Structures are given as C-alpha cells and as structure tokens.
mmCIF file of C-alpha atoms in Angstrom:
data_model
loop_
_atom_site.group_PDB
_atom_site.id
_atom_site.type_symbol
_atom_site.label_atom_id
_atom_site.label_comp_id
_atom_site.label_asym_id
_atom_site.label_seq_id
_atom_site.Cartn_x
_atom_site.Cartn_y
_atom_site.Cartn_z
ATOM 1 C CA MET I 6 16.097 -25.192 37.513
ATOM 2 C CA ARG I 7 18.242 -25.050 40.928
ATOM 3 C CA TYR I 8 18.678 -21.344 40.563
ATOM 4 C CA LEU I 9 14.667 -20.721 40.191
ATOM 5 C CA TYR I 10 14.448 -23.404 43.263
ATOM 6 C CA THR I 11 16.770 -21.041 45.152
ATOM 7 C CA PHE I 12 15.121 -17.963 44.265
ATOM 8 C CA LEU I 13 11.643 -19.352 45.432
ATOM 9 C CA PHE I 14 13.452 -20.445 48.763
ATOM 10 C CA TYR I 15 14.689 -17.110 49.584
ATOM 11 C CA LEU I 16 11.076 -15.892 48.883
ATOM 12 C CA ALA I 17 9.566 -18.377 51.059
ATOM 13 C CA LEU I 18 12.239 -17.862 53.879
ATOM 14 C CA PRO I 19 10.177 -15.639 55.988
ATOM 15 C CA PHE I 20 7.176 -17.888 55.978
ATOM 16 C CA VAL I 21 9.542 -20.682 56.888
ATOM 17 C CA PHE I 22 10.563 -19.183 60.006
ATOM 18 C CA LEU I 23 6.935 -18.257 60.627
ATOM 19 C CA ARG I 24 6.160 -21.922 60.553
ATOM 20 C CA LEU I 25 9.056 -22.398 63.026
ATOM 21 C CA TRP I 26 7.456 -19.876 65.302
ATOM 22 C CA TRP I 27 4.107 -21.586 64.973
ATOM 23 C CA LYS I 28 5.545 -24.747 65.853
ATOM 24 C CA SER I 29 7.185 -23.526 68.854
ATOM 25 C CA ARG I 30 4.124 -22.538 70.688
ATOM 26 C CA ASN I 31 3.619 -26.298 71.495
ATOM 27 C CA GLN I 32 7.314 -27.368 71.000
ATOM 28 C CA PRO I 33 9.496 -24.538 72.491
ATOM 29 C CA GLU I 34 12.720 -26.306 71.038
ATOM 30 C CA TYR I 35 12.044 -25.076 67.608
ATOM 31 C CA ARG I 36 12.893 -21.375 68.840
ATOM 32 C CA GLU I 37 16.184 -22.650 69.952
ATOM 33 C CA ARG I 38 19.571 -22.700 67.905
ATOM 34 C CA LEU I 39 17.954 -20.496 65.242
ATOM 35 C CA GLY I 40 21.275 -19.519 63.815
ATOM 36 C CA GLU I 41 22.049 -23.056 62.817
ATOM 37 C CA ARG I 42 19.260 -22.796 60.331
ATOM 38 C CA LEU I 43 21.211 -20.514 58.478
ATOM 39 C CA GLY I 44 24.513 -21.998 58.857
ATOM 40 C CA TYR I 45 25.925 -20.317 61.844
ATOM 41 C CA TYR I 46 27.261 -22.694 64.548
ATOM 42 C CA PRO I 47 28.898 -22.294 67.971
ATOM 43 C CA PHE I 48 31.463 -25.018 67.463
ATOM 44 C CA ARG I 49 33.747 -26.006 64.644
ATOM 45 C CA LEU I 50 35.192 -29.232 63.465
ATOM 46 C CA GLU I 51 38.257 -30.001 61.438
ATOM 47 C CA LYS I 52 37.408 -33.191 59.946
ATOM 48 C CA CYS I 53 34.133 -35.190 60.350
ATOM 49 C CA ILE I 54 31.920 -38.116 59.287
ATOM 50 C CA TRP I 55 28.831 -36.279 58.516
ATOM 51 C CA VAL I 56 25.529 -38.409 58.743
ATOM 52 C CA HIS I 57 22.209 -36.624 57.751
ATOM 53 C CA ALA I 58 18.983 -37.886 59.190
ATOM 54 C CA VAL I 59 16.048 -35.682 58.814
ATOM 55 C CA SER I 60 13.696 -36.815 61.710
ATOM 56 C CA VAL I 61 13.001 -39.535 64.173
ATOM 57 C CA GLY I 62 12.436 -42.458 61.938
ATOM 58 C CA GLU I 63 15.856 -41.634 59.809
ATOM 59 C CA THR I 64 17.632 -41.169 63.113
ATOM 60 C CA LEU I 65 16.472 -44.453 64.611
ATOM 61 C CA ALA I 66 17.465 -46.032 61.386
ATOM 62 C CA ALA I 67 20.757 -44.362 61.307
ATOM 63 C CA ILE I 68 21.744 -45.314 64.915
ATOM 64 C CA PRO I 69 23.331 -48.867 64.085
ATOM 65 C CA LEU I 70 25.073 -47.427 61.055
ATOM 66 C CA ILE I 71 26.697 -44.548 63.159
ATOM 67 C CA LYS I 72 27.654 -47.029 65.976
ATOM 68 C CA GLY I 73 29.516 -49.094 63.219
ATOM 69 C CA LEU I 74 31.111 -46.058 61.806
ATOM 70 C CA LYS I 75 32.189 -44.878 65.306
ATOM 71 C CA ALA I 76 33.747 -48.224 66.089
ATOM 72 C CA ARG I 77 35.788 -48.148 62.678
ATOM 73 C CA TYR I 78 36.804 -44.645 63.041
ATOM 74 C CA PRO I 79 37.252 -43.766 66.873
ATOM 75 C CA HIS I 80 39.354 -40.806 66.282
ATOM 76 C CA VAL I 81 37.460 -39.110 63.452
ATOM 77 C CA PRO I 82 34.437 -36.956 64.806
ATOM 78 C CA LEU I 83 30.997 -37.909 64.033
ATOM 79 C CA LEU I 84 28.487 -35.168 63.075
ATOM 80 C CA VAL I 85 24.891 -36.086 62.851
ATOM 81 C CA THR I 86 22.340 -33.535 61.684
ATOM 82 C CA THR I 87 18.470 -33.413 61.712
ATOM 83 C CA MET I 88 15.654 -31.299 60.890
ATOM 84 C CA THR I 89 13.658 -31.484 64.006
ATOM 85 C CA PRO I 90 14.145 -31.385 67.839
ATOM 86 C CA THR I 91 12.686 -35.003 68.261
ATOM 87 C CA GLY I 92 15.440 -36.138 65.851
ATOM 88 C CA ALA I 93 18.023 -34.386 67.902
ATOM 89 C CA GLU I 94 16.759 -35.544 71.206
ATOM 90 C CA ARG I 95 17.252 -38.958 69.625
ATOM 91 C CA VAL I 96 20.608 -38.427 68.948
ATOM 92 C CA LYS I 97 21.212 -36.890 72.228
ATOM 93 C CA SER I 98 19.725 -40.035 74.058
ATOM 94 C CA ALA I 99 21.448 -42.679 71.874
ATOM 95 C CA PHE I 100 25.062 -41.094 71.878
ATOM 96 C CA GLY I 101 25.180 -38.395 74.567
ATOM 97 C CA ASP I 102 28.132 -36.201 73.896
ATOM 98 C CA SER I 103 30.221 -38.745 71.919
ATOM 99 C CA VAL I 104 28.481 -37.637 68.686
ATOM 100 C CA LYS I 105 28.041 -33.899 67.597
ATOM 101 C CA HIS I 106 24.644 -32.787 66.833
ATOM 102 C CA ALA I 107 23.396 -29.895 64.490
ATOM 103 C CA TYR I 108 20.634 -28.772 62.755
ATOM 104 C CA ILE I 109 21.090 -28.884 59.126
ATOM 105 C CA PRO I 110 20.889 -25.189 57.641
ATOM 106 C CA TYR I 111 17.884 -24.442 55.044
ATOM 107 C CA ASP I 112 18.898 -25.415 51.498
ATOM 108 C CA LEU I 113 20.299 -22.051 50.384
ATOM 109 C CA PRO I 114 23.679 -21.727 49.009
ATOM 110 C CA GLY I 115 25.402 -19.341 51.540
ATOM 111 C CA ALA I 116 23.901 -21.377 54.357
ATOM 112 C CA MET I 117 25.176 -24.609 52.983
ATOM 113 C CA GLN I 118 28.548 -23.005 52.313
ATOM 114 C CA ARG I 119 29.160 -21.757 55.794
ATOM 115 C CA PHE I 120 28.145 -25.214 57.142
ATOM 116 C CA ILE I 121 30.499 -27.211 55.384
ATOM 117 C CA ALA I 122 33.117 -24.324 55.831
ATOM 118 C CA THR I 123 32.600 -24.894 59.568
ATOM 119 C CA MET I 124 32.241 -28.651 59.813
ATOM 120 C CA HIS I 125 34.828 -29.848 57.118
ATOM 121 C CA PRO I 126 33.199 -33.225 56.298
ATOM 122 C CA VAL I 127 35.344 -35.790 54.558
ATOM 123 C CA VAL I 128 31.845 -37.607 53.474
ATOM 124 C CA CYS I 129 28.227 -36.948 53.531
ATOM 125 C CA VAL I 130 26.195 -39.929 54.289
ATOM 126 C CA ILE I 131 22.280 -39.094 53.495
ATOM 127 C CA MET I 132 19.619 -41.407 55.071
ATOM 128 C CA GLU I 133 16.872 -42.690 52.923
ATOM 129 C CA THR I 134 15.694 -40.195 50.309
ATOM 130 C CA GLU I 135 16.616 -36.459 51.382
ATOM 131 C CA LEU I 136 17.656 -34.911 48.452
ATOM 132 C CA TRP I 137 18.478 -31.205 48.606
ATOM 133 C CA PRO I 138 19.786 -29.269 45.201
ATOM 134 C CA ASN I 139 22.053 -26.970 47.196
ATOM 135 C CA LEU I 140 23.560 -29.386 49.688
ATOM 136 C CA LEU I 141 24.566 -31.599 46.945
ATOM 137 C CA ALA I 142 25.908 -28.967 44.547
ATOM 138 C CA ALA I 143 27.892 -27.697 47.797
ATOM 139 C CA CYS I 144 29.393 -31.221 48.226
ATOM 140 C CA SER I 145 30.144 -31.588 44.618
ATOM 141 C CA ARG I 146 32.101 -28.162 44.586
ATOM 142 C CA ARG I 147 34.045 -29.191 47.570
ATOM 143 C CA LYS I 148 34.744 -32.822 46.141
ATOM 144 C CA ILE I 149 33.022 -34.447 49.164
ATOM 145 C CA PRO I 150 31.642 -37.756 48.410
ATOM 146 C CA VAL I 151 27.872 -38.280 48.838
ATOM 147 C CA CYS I 152 26.645 -41.434 49.964
ATOM 148 C CA LEU I 153 22.781 -41.891 49.747
ATOM 149 C CA VAL I 154 22.172 -45.231 52.094
ATOM 150 C CA ASN I 155 19.218 -47.134 53.075
ATOM 151 C CA ALA I 156 17.759 -45.600 49.809
ATOM 152 C CA ARG I 157 14.124 -45.989 49.189
ATOM 153 C CA LEU I 158 11.976 -44.494 46.291
ATOM 154 C CA SER I 159 8.237 -45.465 46.364
ATOM 155 C CA GLU I 160 5.989 -44.959 43.122
ATOM 156 C CA LYS I 161 4.394 -41.885 44.690
ATOM 157 C CA SER I 162 7.952 -40.262 45.420
ATOM 158 C CA ALA I 163 9.177 -41.101 42.202
ATOM 159 C CA LYS I 164 6.120 -39.641 40.462
ATOM 160 C CA GLY I 165 6.852 -36.514 42.466
ATOM 161 C CA TYR I 166 10.514 -36.274 41.650
ATOM 162 C CA GLY I 167 9.476 -36.715 37.739
ATOM 163 C CA ARG I 168 7.545 -33.480 37.788
ATOM 164 C CA ILE I 169 10.829 -31.784 38.388
ATOM 165 C CA ALA I 170 12.817 -33.992 36.197
ATOM 166 C CA SER I 171 15.926 -31.964 35.249
ATOM 167 C CA LEU I 172 16.466 -30.874 38.743
ATOM 168 C CA ALA I 173 16.273 -34.609 39.888
ATOM 169 C CA ARG I 174 18.471 -36.041 37.394
ATOM 170 C CA GLU I 175 20.987 -33.044 38.245
ATOM 171 C CA MET I 176 20.855 -34.224 41.924
ATOM 172 C CA LEU I 177 21.186 -38.012 41.470
ATOM 173 C CA ARG I 178 24.149 -37.388 39.359
ATOM 174 C CA ARG I 179 26.065 -35.731 42.042
ATOM 175 C CA ILE I 180 25.616 -38.556 44.477
ATOM 176 C CA ASP I 181 28.760 -41.082 44.320
ATOM 177 C CA LEU I 182 26.977 -44.055 45.775
ATOM 178 C CA ILE I 183 23.154 -45.043 46.261
ATOM 179 C CA ALA I 184 22.725 -48.182 48.316
ATOM 180 C CA ALA I 185 19.108 -48.890 47.507
ATOM 181 C CA HIS I 186 16.475 -51.106 49.741
ATOM 182 C CA GLY I 187 15.657 -53.246 46.657
ATOM 183 C CA GLN I 188 15.794 -53.570 42.924
ATOM 184 C CA ALA I 189 12.528 -51.681 42.480
ATOM 185 C CA ASP I 190 13.794 -48.796 44.349
ATOM 186 C CA ALA I 191 17.093 -49.080 42.217
ATOM 187 C CA GLU I 192 15.318 -49.142 38.979
ATOM 188 C CA ARG I 193 13.245 -46.100 39.911
ATOM 189 C CA PHE I 194 16.368 -44.080 40.918
ATOM 190 C CA VAL I 195 17.833 -44.961 37.538
ATOM 191 C CA ALA I 196 14.635 -44.009 35.634
ATOM 192 C CA LEU I 197 14.906 -40.709 37.174
ATOM 193 C CA GLY I 198 18.616 -40.048 35.979
ATOM 194 C CA ALA I 199 20.685 -41.824 38.645
ATOM 195 C CA TYR I 200 23.973 -43.512 37.189
ATOM 196 C CA ARG I 201 23.489 -47.436 37.169
ATOM 197 C CA GLU I 202 27.060 -47.772 37.978
ATOM 198 C CA ARG I 203 26.709 -46.159 41.175
ATOM 199 C CA MET I 204 23.825 -48.268 42.219
ATOM 200 C CA ILE I 205 23.705 -51.184 44.695
ATOM 201 C CA THR I 206 21.084 -52.978 46.222
ATOM 202 C CA THR I 207 22.048 -54.211 49.789
ATOM 203 C CA GLY I 208 18.510 -54.270 51.308
ATOM 204 C CA ASN I 209 17.407 -52.231 54.277
ATOM 205 C CA ILE I 210 19.336 -51.613 57.338
ATOM 206 C CA LYS I 211 16.186 -51.226 59.628
ATOM 207 C CA PHE I 212 15.807 -55.141 59.756
ATOM 208 C CA ASP I 213 19.467 -55.133 61.481
ATOM 209 C CA ILE I 214 17.259 -53.709 64.397
ATOM 210 C CA GLU I 215 19.013 -53.763 67.742
ATOM 211 C CA LEU I 216 17.181 -54.431 70.874
ATOM 212 C CA PRO I 217 18.492 -53.294 74.201
ATOM 213 C CA GLN I 218 19.677 -56.224 76.612
ATOM 214 C CA ASP I 219 17.363 -55.143 79.294
ATOM 215 C CA LEU I 220 14.296 -54.573 77.142
ATOM 216 C CA GLN I 221 12.598 -57.725 77.756
ATOM 217 C CA GLU I 222 12.857 -57.348 81.735
ATOM 218 C CA ARG I 223 11.736 -53.981 81.520
ATOM 219 C CA SER I 224 8.942 -54.812 79.348
ATOM 220 C CA ALA I 225 7.886 -57.857 81.817
ATOM 221 C CA SER I 226 7.926 -55.270 84.539
ATOM 222 C CA LEU I 227 5.651 -52.603 82.842
ATOM 223 C CA ARG I 228 3.245 -55.674 81.884
ATOM 224 C CA ALA I 229 2.976 -56.526 85.396
ATOM 225 C CA GLU I 230 2.062 -53.088 86.391
ATOM 226 C CA MET I 231 -0.732 -53.068 83.990
ATOM 227 C CA GLY I 232 -1.974 -56.371 84.916
ATOM 228 C CA GLY I 233 -0.466 -59.471 83.216
ATOM 229 C CA ALA I 234 -3.543 -61.404 83.013
ATOM 230 C CA ARG I 235 -5.397 -58.951 80.672
ATOM 231 C CA PHE I 236 -5.359 -58.353 76.908
ATOM 232 C CA VAL I 237 -3.079 -55.397 76.183
ATOM 233 C CA TRP I 238 -2.974 -54.076 72.370
ATOM 234 C CA ILE I 239 -0.758 -50.750 71.339
ATOM 235 C CA ALA I 240 -1.790 -48.516 68.823
ATOM 236 C CA ALA I 241 1.954 -46.981 67.942
ATOM 237 C CA SER I 242 2.733 -43.568 66.322
ATOM 238 C CA THR I 243 -0.858 -42.515 65.669
ATOM 239 C CA HIS I 244 -1.831 -39.341 63.736
ATOM 240 C CA GLU I 245 -4.762 -36.626 63.644
ATOM 241 C CA GLY I 246 -7.782 -38.611 62.212
ATOM 242 C CA GLU I 247 -6.594 -41.986 63.656
ATOM 243 C CA GLU I 248 -7.305 -41.830 67.408
ATOM 244 C CA GLU I 249 -11.064 -41.642 67.056
ATOM 245 C CA ILE I 250 -11.015 -44.967 64.992
ATOM 246 C CA ILE I 251 -8.935 -46.627 67.319
ATOM 247 C CA LEU I 252 -10.911 -45.414 70.439
ATOM 248 C CA ALA I 253 -14.281 -46.743 68.700
ATOM 249 C CA ALA I 254 -12.397 -50.160 68.203
ATOM 250 C CA HIS I 255 -11.267 -50.343 71.824
ATOM 251 C CA GLU I 256 -14.958 -49.635 72.836
ATOM 252 C CA LEU I 257 -15.971 -52.498 70.624
ATOM 253 C CA ILE I 258 -13.400 -54.550 72.104
ATOM 254 C CA ARG I 259 -14.189 -53.689 75.807
ATOM 255 C CA ALA I 260 -17.913 -54.735 75.049
ATOM 256 C CA GLN I 261 -16.499 -58.335 74.727
ATOM 257 C CA ASN I 262 -13.753 -58.071 77.186
ATOM 258 C CA PRO I 263 -13.915 -55.263 79.730
ATOM 259 C CA SER I 264 -10.562 -55.663 81.187
ATOM 260 C CA ALA I 265 -8.882 -55.035 77.863
ATOM 261 C CA LEU I 266 -6.115 -52.226 77.650
ATOM 262 C CA LEU I 267 -4.998 -50.006 75.079
ATOM 263 C CA ILE I 268 -1.798 -48.457 74.927
ATOM 264 C CA LEU I 269 -2.093 -45.235 72.957
ATOM 265 C CA VAL I 270 1.096 -43.760 71.498
ATOM 266 C CA PRO I 271 0.601 -40.468 69.571
ATOM 267 C CA ARG I 272 3.294 -39.763 67.046
ATOM 268 C CA HIS I 273 3.893 -36.241 67.989
ATOM 269 C CA PRO I 274 4.458 -34.781 71.553
ATOM 270 C CA ALA I 275 2.458 -31.487 70.541
ATOM 271 C CA ARG I 276 -0.648 -33.684 70.524
ATOM 272 C CA PHE I 277 -0.230 -35.494 73.854
ATOM 273 C CA ASP I 278 -2.491 -33.373 75.884
ATOM 274 C CA ALA I 279 -5.265 -33.142 73.202
ATOM 275 C CA ILE I 280 -5.307 -36.938 72.846
ATOM 276 C CA ALA I 281 -5.331 -37.233 76.580
ATOM 277 C CA HIS I 282 -8.305 -35.262 76.750
ATOM 278 C CA LEU I 283 -9.871 -37.230 73.737
ATOM 279 C CA ALA I 284 -9.368 -40.476 75.366
ATOM 280 C CA ALA I 285 -10.644 -39.188 78.939
ATOM 281 C CA GLN I 286 -13.719 -38.480 77.535
ATOM 282 C CA MET I 287 -14.390 -42.185 76.681
ATOM 283 C CA PHE I 288 -12.661 -44.237 79.140
ATOM 284 C CA MET I 289 -10.523 -43.930 82.461
ATOM 285 C CA THR I 290 -7.004 -43.006 81.116
ATOM 286 C CA ALA I 291 -3.781 -42.927 82.776
ATOM 287 C CA ARG I 292 -0.721 -40.944 81.469
ATOM 288 C CA ARG I 293 2.803 -42.346 81.572
ATOM 289 C CA SER I 294 4.513 -39.043 81.731
ATOM 290 C CA ARG I 295 2.611 -38.378 84.972
ATOM 291 C CA GLN I 296 3.585 -41.485 86.267
ATOM 292 C CA GLU I 297 -0.315 -42.268 86.835
ATOM 293 C CA LYS I 298 -0.922 -46.061 87.927
ATOM 294 C CA CYS I 299 -2.436 -48.361 85.706
ATOM 295 C CA THR I 300 -5.431 -49.922 87.541
ATOM 296 C CA PRO I 301 -7.718 -52.610 86.906
ATOM 297 C CA ASP I 302 -10.287 -50.097 86.005
ATOM 298 C CA THR I 303 -7.846 -48.211 83.512
ATOM 299 C CA ALA I 304 -8.832 -48.643 79.895
ATOM 300 C CA VAL I 305 -6.405 -46.461 77.983
ATOM 301 C CA TYR I 306 -2.610 -45.932 78.888
ATOM 302 C CA LEU I 307 -1.437 -43.035 77.097
ATOM 303 C CA GLY I 308 2.081 -43.306 76.070
ATOM 304 C CA ASP I 309 3.176 -39.745 76.061
ATOM 305 C CA THR I 310 6.991 -40.080 76.576
ATOM 306 C CA MET I 311 9.533 -40.041 74.226
ATOM 307 C CA GLY I 312 11.970 -43.065 73.456
ATOM 308 C CA GLU I 313 9.884 -45.819 75.170
ATOM 309 C CA LEU I 314 7.913 -47.301 72.075
ATOM 310 C CA LEU I 315 9.940 -50.631 72.156
ATOM 311 C CA LEU I 316 9.451 -50.900 75.793
ATOM 312 C CA MET I 317 5.623 -50.547 75.104
ATOM 313 C CA TYR I 318 5.667 -52.767 72.012
ATOM 314 C CA GLY I 319 7.413 -55.505 74.452
ATOM 315 C CA ALA I 320 4.383 -55.031 77.110
ATOM 316 C CA SER I 321 1.686 -55.767 74.563
ATOM 317 C CA ASP I 322 -0.025 -58.769 73.183
ATOM 318 C CA VAL I 323 -0.813 -57.469 69.586
ATOM 319 C CA ALA I 324 0.638 -54.312 67.908
ATOM 320 C CA PHE I 325 -1.347 -51.870 65.531
ATOM 321 C CA VAL I 326 1.332 -49.744 63.675
ATOM 322 C CA ALA I 327 -0.657 -46.460 62.696
ATOM 323 C CA GLY I 328 0.073 -43.717 60.254
ATOM 324 C CA SER I 329 -1.834 -46.172 57.782
ATOM 325 C CA LEU I 330 -5.499 -45.565 58.498
ATOM 326 C CA ILE I 331 -4.968 -42.177 56.606
ATOM 327 C CA PRO I 332 -2.878 -41.658 53.607
ATOM 328 C CA ARG I 333 0.204 -41.035 55.716
ATOM 329 C CA GLY I 334 2.162 -44.069 54.425
ATOM 330 C CA GLY I 335 2.596 -45.981 57.602
ATOM 331 C CA HIS I 336 5.316 -46.384 59.936
ATOM 332 C CA ASN I 337 8.025 -48.759 60.861
ATOM 333 C CA MET I 338 6.451 -52.403 61.669
ATOM 334 C CA LEU I 339 9.907 -53.803 62.089
ATOM 335 C CA GLU I 340 10.189 -52.940 65.755
ATOM 336 C CA PRO I 341 7.143 -55.015 66.749
ATOM 337 C CA GLY I 342 8.140 -57.802 64.319
ATOM 338 C CA ALA I 343 11.700 -57.975 66.239
ATOM 339 C CA LEU I 344 9.706 -58.381 69.317
ATOM 340 C CA GLY I 345 7.977 -61.349 67.751
ATOM 341 C CA LYS I 346 4.501 -59.394 67.914
ATOM 342 C CA PRO I 347 1.519 -59.952 65.638
ATOM 343 C CA ILE I 348 1.188 -56.976 63.574
ATOM 344 C CA LEU I 349 -2.178 -54.953 62.253
ATOM 345 C CA THR I 350 -2.105 -51.887 60.062
ATOM 346 C CA GLY I 351 -4.375 -49.768 57.994
ATOM 347 C CA PRO I 352 -4.327 -50.031 54.023
ATOM 348 C CA HIS I 353 -1.968 -47.019 53.620
ATOM 349 C CA LEU I 354 1.470 -48.422 53.584
ATOM 350 C CA PHE I 355 3.199 -46.672 50.880
ATOM 351 C CA ASN I 356 6.349 -45.500 52.671
ATOM 352 C CA PHE I 357 6.894 -49.379 53.780
ATOM 353 C CA ALA I 358 5.306 -50.936 50.763
ATOM 354 C CA GLU I 359 8.097 -53.768 50.161
ATOM 355 C CA ILE I 360 8.654 -54.358 53.869
ATOM 356 C CA SER I 361 4.819 -54.741 54.384
ATOM 357 C CA GLU I 362 4.642 -57.100 51.298
ATOM 358 C CA LEU I 363 7.325 -59.440 53.142
ATOM 359 C CA PHE I 364 5.128 -59.594 56.387
ATOM 360 C CA VAL I 365 2.009 -59.874 54.349
ATOM 361 C CA ALA I 366 3.452 -62.662 52.339
ATOM 362 C CA ALA I 367 4.404 -64.594 55.649
ATOM 363 C CA ASN I 368 1.152 -64.256 57.260
ATOM 364 C CA ALA I 369 2.472 -62.152 59.938
ATOM 365 C CA LEU I 370 0.632 -58.832 59.144
ATOM 366 C CA ASN I 371 -3.081 -58.168 58.597
ATOM 367 C CA LYS I 372 -4.508 -54.941 57.343
ATOM 368 C CA VAL I 373 -7.601 -53.340 58.389
ATOM 369 C CA THR I 374 -9.666 -50.539 57.088
ATOM 370 C CA ASP I 375 -11.815 -48.848 59.795
ATOM 371 C CA ALA I 376 -12.977 -49.209 63.508
ATOM 372 C CA GLN I 377 -15.055 -52.506 62.826
ATOM 373 C CA SER I 378 -12.474 -54.461 60.955
ATOM 374 C CA LEU I 379 -9.773 -53.359 63.507
ATOM 375 C CA ALA I 380 -11.838 -54.525 66.550
ATOM 376 C CA GLU I 381 -12.523 -57.851 64.735
ATOM 377 C CA GLY I 382 -8.854 -58.480 64.025
ATOM 378 C CA LEU I 383 -7.914 -57.620 67.615
ATOM 379 C CA MET I 384 -10.624 -59.853 69.047
ATOM 380 C CA ASN I 385 -9.577 -62.678 66.781
ATOM 381 C CA LEU I 386 -6.205 -62.586 68.148
ATOM 382 C CA MET I 387 -7.491 -62.003 71.773
ATOM 383 C CA ARG I 388 -9.629 -65.380 71.533
ATOM 384 C CA HIS I 389 -6.773 -67.416 69.984
ATOM 385 C CA PRO I 390 -3.590 -66.999 71.890
ATOM 386 C CA GLN I 391 -1.913 -69.764 69.852
ATOM 387 C CA GLU I 392 -2.380 -68.126 66.551
ATOM 388 C CA ARG I 393 -1.118 -64.786 68.262
ATOM 389 C CA GLU I 394 1.976 -66.389 69.009
ATOM 390 C CA GLN I 395 2.472 -68.273 65.724
ATOM 391 C CA MET I 396 1.914 -64.900 63.921
ATOM 392 C CA GLY I 397 4.489 -63.282 65.999
ATOM 393 C CA ALA I 398 7.056 -65.846 65.314
ATOM 394 C CA ARG I 399 6.141 -65.505 61.592
ATOM 395 C CA ALA I 400 7.047 -61.675 62.047
ATOM 396 C CA LEU I 401 10.195 -62.646 63.732
ATOM 397 C CA GLN I 402 11.394 -64.884 60.919
ATOM 398 C CA VAL I 403 10.734 -62.379 58.229
ATOM 399 C CA ILE I 404 13.155 -60.072 60.389
ATOM 400 C CA SER I 405 15.906 -62.812 60.854
ATOM 401 C CA ARG I 406 15.912 -63.629 57.026
ATOM 402 C CA ASN I 407 16.126 -60.033 55.832
ATOM 403 C CA ARG I 408 19.266 -58.875 58.172
ATOM 404 C CA GLY I 409 22.589 -58.192 56.837
ATOM 405 C CA ALA I 410 22.299 -54.760 54.999
ATOM 406 C CA LEU I 411 23.846 -52.912 57.903
ATOM 407 C CA SER I 412 27.293 -54.619 57.591
ATOM 408 C CA LYS I 413 27.404 -54.147 53.504
ATOM 409 C CA GLN I 414 26.450 -50.434 53.854
ATOM 410 C CA ILE I 415 29.038 -49.851 56.572
ATOM 411 C CA GLU I 416 31.665 -51.273 54.134
ATOM 412 C CA LEU I 417 30.487 -49.031 51.177
ATOM 413 C CA VAL I 418 30.610 -45.810 53.392
ATOM 414 C CA SER I 419 34.006 -46.850 54.729
ATOM 415 C CA SER I 420 35.520 -47.151 51.393
ATOM 416 C CA ALA I 421 34.483 -43.529 50.692
ATOM 417 C CA ILE I 422 35.675 -42.302 54.023
ATOM 418 C CA SER I 423 39.071 -44.279 53.958
ATOM 419 C CA SER I 424 39.681 -42.421 50.334
ATOM 420 C CA GLN I 425 39.195 -39.173 51.670
ATOM 421 C CA LEU I 426 41.184 -39.746 54.955
ATOM 422 C CA ILE I 427 44.379 -40.681 53.025
ATOM 423 C CA ARG I 428 44.195 -37.767 50.498
#
C-alpha cells in the first residue's frame, strides 16, 4: 500500500508545486526555500531533537514542549519542521535563532532520506496526528524513535484512516510512543492498529498555555485606545463563509448598541484585504496593520497582523471562536478560556470535540448557528456583565482543572531522547 501511495505522490508532484505557485501569488513566502520541499538544505546538524508541527495551530501547541526540551537538553540542537510559512514565522517569533527551522520535505522516500541524512535526528516528535508513511518508514529504517505527542483522533479522522486500514496499521505500528489526549482518542488509535502497550493517555498540553507576563498590560492599553466603556467582542480565526454571518450579527448588535465594536481576525493573511473590503462596505473599519486609529465611530477593527490574537482576546469582552460556523471543525478555545473570557462558537467543533464538551459542561461555552443566534447570544452577555464575568471565570476553571499534560509528555519524550544520546 505504501508503494502505491508513493507512486501516486510522484505522479501528483507537478500539481503539488503548481499549488505552491498558486498560493505564492498572495503569500510570496511559498516561493522561497523550494529545495527544502525535496530534502535539500543549506545547513547540516550532527545530532538534533526533531519536532514536527505542521502549521500554526500545532506550532503554538508545541512551543511549551520545545521550551521544556530546550531547558533539559541545552547542548543538543533543536529542529522544528513545518509545512507552512505561517508556521515558520511562529517558530521564528517564539525562538529567534535559538531553534533551527526547516520545511519538512514532501513525503517521498528520497526526500525523507536526504532530510534524515542531513539533520541526524535522535528522536522524531510529531505533534497531534500528522502521519506520513515514508517519514515513518525512514525513521524506522534508521532506528529513530518516533513519539506522537498531544495525539488526537476524531471519529471523522478515524473513519478516514479506516479507508486505508492496512497503511494506517503499518504507520501506527512504527510509532514508539503515542501520548493521547483522552481515552476515546487512545481507543480509536488502537482500533486502527496501534500497539496498546505503546499508548498512554496524558491529557492535552494545550491546557498548559503560557500567557506573556505583559499581556494584561498591553491588552488594557489596546482596550483604552478602542474605548474602554464600549462593548467589544472578537470573532477570531474566521474562514470564508463566516465573515458575512459575523458582520450580519454585528449589524443586529449595533442596532441595539451603536457603540459596539467588533474585532475581526481572519485566519489566513491572504484574505486580509478581501475581508477589509467586505467589512468597509457595511461599517467604518480600521486596520491594525496600517495603524489606523480606532475612533468612537469605528465599528469594525480588523486584526490583520500575525501573532497578536492573544492581545486582542485580552482586549475583548466576549470571544467568538470561528472555524465553527462552517464544517471546518473549530479552532482553539483554550486561549480565550485562559484569559477568563466567555466563549461562543458555531456548531462544527469536531477538531475540539472533547475540549468543547468540557467547556459546555461547565457552562463556559455557548453554541450558535447563524447570525440571529450569534447576535442574541452576544446581546445577552452585553446586557448582563455579571453573567459575562461568571462565564469567563468558569472557562478559566476548566483550564486550571486540566493542566499537567505538558510535564507528562516532556518526561515521556525525554526518556526516548536520553536512551538515544547514551548509545
């Protein structure tokens, strides 16, 4: 099955590079470092700890883990691979030059062999559920331990892997350790063929979120610029098909409270200009990237910068976490939770099913389905500040009760690293 997969990947490779070129029209970074996509790099490492985090979400989750490993092994180079430029930017902004970044090559045997021969990893730490057949085969051939950490497997993903059952089983049995979010995730991995004795349930390291020490001060400053007395809500990580719903809801809110302000943060930078144009057709809009002032007449503040989402959550009264009004699966509601913000989402939360259930059970998250229900949920919290405060406090309690996975996973990965370093 892996050979068929590889054959098909070779056939698709011209179209893969064509897709890179297409993306580079809006994000020129996709045209850079193309050699790395095939396993050619401008630097070499003799030994390294390798952490693979596909894109922004996985990279953010990996940051505390990387910091813990850096503290334990200060003399061992740490390499982080991603697929996307936004993931690369997160690595750079978090660690500067103290951590090496590379794009993971496409999952072809030759490219993976060149990568491993260049970087000489002593361990491969994969975030969440990024399973690549040739990557795992290359690590197995070189006897490099593979740790799948913060591992999650939704019912939808499990069904997808079930369609390629023999390949899924081959991949999972090449993994030396799987640290799963919860028991349900663990059982789905085992059902697909993972060895139960290599499975451990640790919880989700995303609950161990670290907030910058100066975040509260910077958020208060931003809020003061926006107008401290007005109602401010944020729609974070929005996707195509959601902004129209969100802006329609804001129109309903403004009919009741003309001073209400929406902080609108699209998920992908390539869409910033289009969303700015869309918002400006309905409301007076200010763009953060252009340092435009948020005046009392401003109705929409476009968060069109990178790395400032926590800051904007902190400046808001209520957080709507997007990617959930459409079948995208939702985004991380732990960040507003850690800031003690009441949370609203859409109904599509399959990427955060277990996490969202914890928030719903604690009455810290409300689900909405359309512009009307979103506006009603927001107006209820707008009119009842005490309920808003209590709901945010319950969200913070969910975070506090579920911390601890990070230290467990650092210990597990450290065991694999230490055994390799003393060989």
